[in-house]
mmCIF file of the C-alpha atoms, coordinates in Angstrom:
data_MODEL
# 
_entry.id   MODEL 
# 
loop_
_atom_site.group_PDB 
_atom_site.id 
_atom_site.type_symbol 
_atom_site.label_atom_id 
_atom_site.label_alt_id 
_atom_site.label_comp_id 
_atom_site.label_asym_id 
_atom_site.label_entity_id 
_atom_site.label_seq_id 
_atom_site.pdbx_PDB_ins_code 
_atom_site.Cartn_x 
_atom_site.Cartn_y 
_atom_site.Cartn_z 
_atom_site.occupancy 
_atom_site.B_iso_or_equiv 
_atom_site.pdbx_formal_charge 
_atom_site.auth_seq_id 
_atom_site.auth_comp_id 
_atom_site.auth_asym_id 
_atom_site.auth_atom_id 
_atom_site.pdbx_PDB_model_num 
ATOM 1  C CA . UNK A 1 1  ? 83.740  158.014 87.580  1.00 0.00 ? 1  UNK A CA 1 
ATOM 2  C CA . UNK A 1 2  ? 83.402  161.754 87.259  1.00 0.00 ? 2  UNK A CA 1 
ATOM 3  C CA . UNK A 1 3  ? 86.631  163.714 87.149  1.00 0.00 ? 3  UNK A CA 1 
ATOM 4  C CA . UNK A 1 4  ? 85.215  166.740 88.960  1.00 0.00 ? 4  UNK A CA 1 
ATOM 5  C CA . UNK A 1 5  ? 84.529  164.672 92.067  1.00 0.00 ? 5  UNK A CA 1 
ATOM 6  C CA . UNK A 1 6  ? 87.997  163.094 91.962  1.00 0.00 ? 6  UNK A CA 1 
ATOM 7  C CA . UNK A 1 7  ? 89.676  166.507 91.590  1.00 0.00 ? 7  UNK A CA 1 
ATOM 8  C CA . UNK A 1 8  ? 87.646  168.037 94.424  1.00 0.00 ? 8  UNK A CA 1 
ATOM 9  C CA . UNK A 1 9  ? 88.360  165.029 96.660  1.00 0.00 ? 9  UNK A CA 1 
ATOM 10 C CA . UNK A 1 10 ? 92.071  165.202 95.861  1.00 0.00 ? 10 UNK A CA 1 
ATOM 11 C CA . UNK A 1 11 ? 92.225  168.925 96.613  1.00 0.00 ? 11 UNK A CA 1 
ATOM 12 C CA . UNK A 1 12 ? 90.397  168.378 99.900  1.00 0.00 ? 12 UNK A CA 1 
ATOM 13 C CA . UNK A 1 13 ? 92.890  165.659 100.888 1.00 0.00 ? 13 UNK A CA 1 
ATOM 14 C CA . UNK A 1 14 ? 95.859  167.857 99.973  1.00 0.00 ? 14 UNK A CA 1 
ATOM 15 C CA . UNK A 1 15 ? 94.483  170.788 101.957 1.00 0.00 ? 15 UNK A CA 1 
ATOM 16 C CA . UNK A 1 16 ? 93.848  168.630 105.025 1.00 0.00 ? 16 UNK A CA 1 
ATOM 17 C CA . UNK A 1 17 ? 97.349  167.127 104.765 1.00 0.00 ? 17 UNK A CA 1 
ATOM 18 C CA . UNK A 1 18 ? 98.866  170.614 104.579 1.00 0.00 ? 18 UNK A CA 1 
ATOM 19 C CA . UNK A 1 19 ? 96.861  171.658 107.658 1.00 0.00 ? 19 UNK A CA 1 
ATOM 20 C CA . UNK A 1 20 ? 97.981  168.549 109.562 1.00 0.00 ? 20 UNK A CA 1 
ATOM 21 C CA . UNK A 1 21 ? 101.634 169.073 108.597 1.00 0.00 ? 21 UNK A CA 1 
ATOM 22 C CA . UNK A 1 22 ? 101.472 172.746 109.591 1.00 0.00 ? 22 UNK A CA 1 
ATOM 23 C CA . UNK A 1 23 ? 99.853  171.822 112.923 1.00 0.00 ? 23 UNK A CA 1 
ATOM 24 C CA . UNK A 1 24 ? 102.441 169.085 113.535 1.00 0.00 ? 24 UNK A CA 1 
ATOM 25 C CA . UNK A 1 25 ? 105.347 171.448 112.801 1.00 0.00 ? 25 UNK A CA 1 
ATOM 26 C CA . UNK A 1 26 ? 103.853 174.119 115.073 1.00 0.00 ? 26 UNK A CA 1 
ATOM 27 C CA . UNK A 1 27 ? 103.268 171.701 117.958 1.00 0.00 ? 27 UNK A CA 1 
ATOM 28 C CA . UNK A 1 28 ? 106.723 170.104 117.677 1.00 0.00 ? 28 UNK A CA 1 
ATOM 29 C CA . UNK A 1 29 ? 108.608 173.368 117.422 1.00 0.00 ? 29 UNK A CA 1 
ATOM 30 C CA . UNK A 1 30 ? 110.712 174.310 120.441 1.00 0.00 ? 30 UNK A CA 1 
# 
C-alpha cells in the first residue's frame, strides 16, 4: 500500500462528504 494514494483518497472522500452535507443542509433549510 502506498500512503500517498490512501491520503489522497481520504481527502477526496472528506471533500465529497462535506459537499454532500452542505448540499443537504441547503436543500433542507426552510
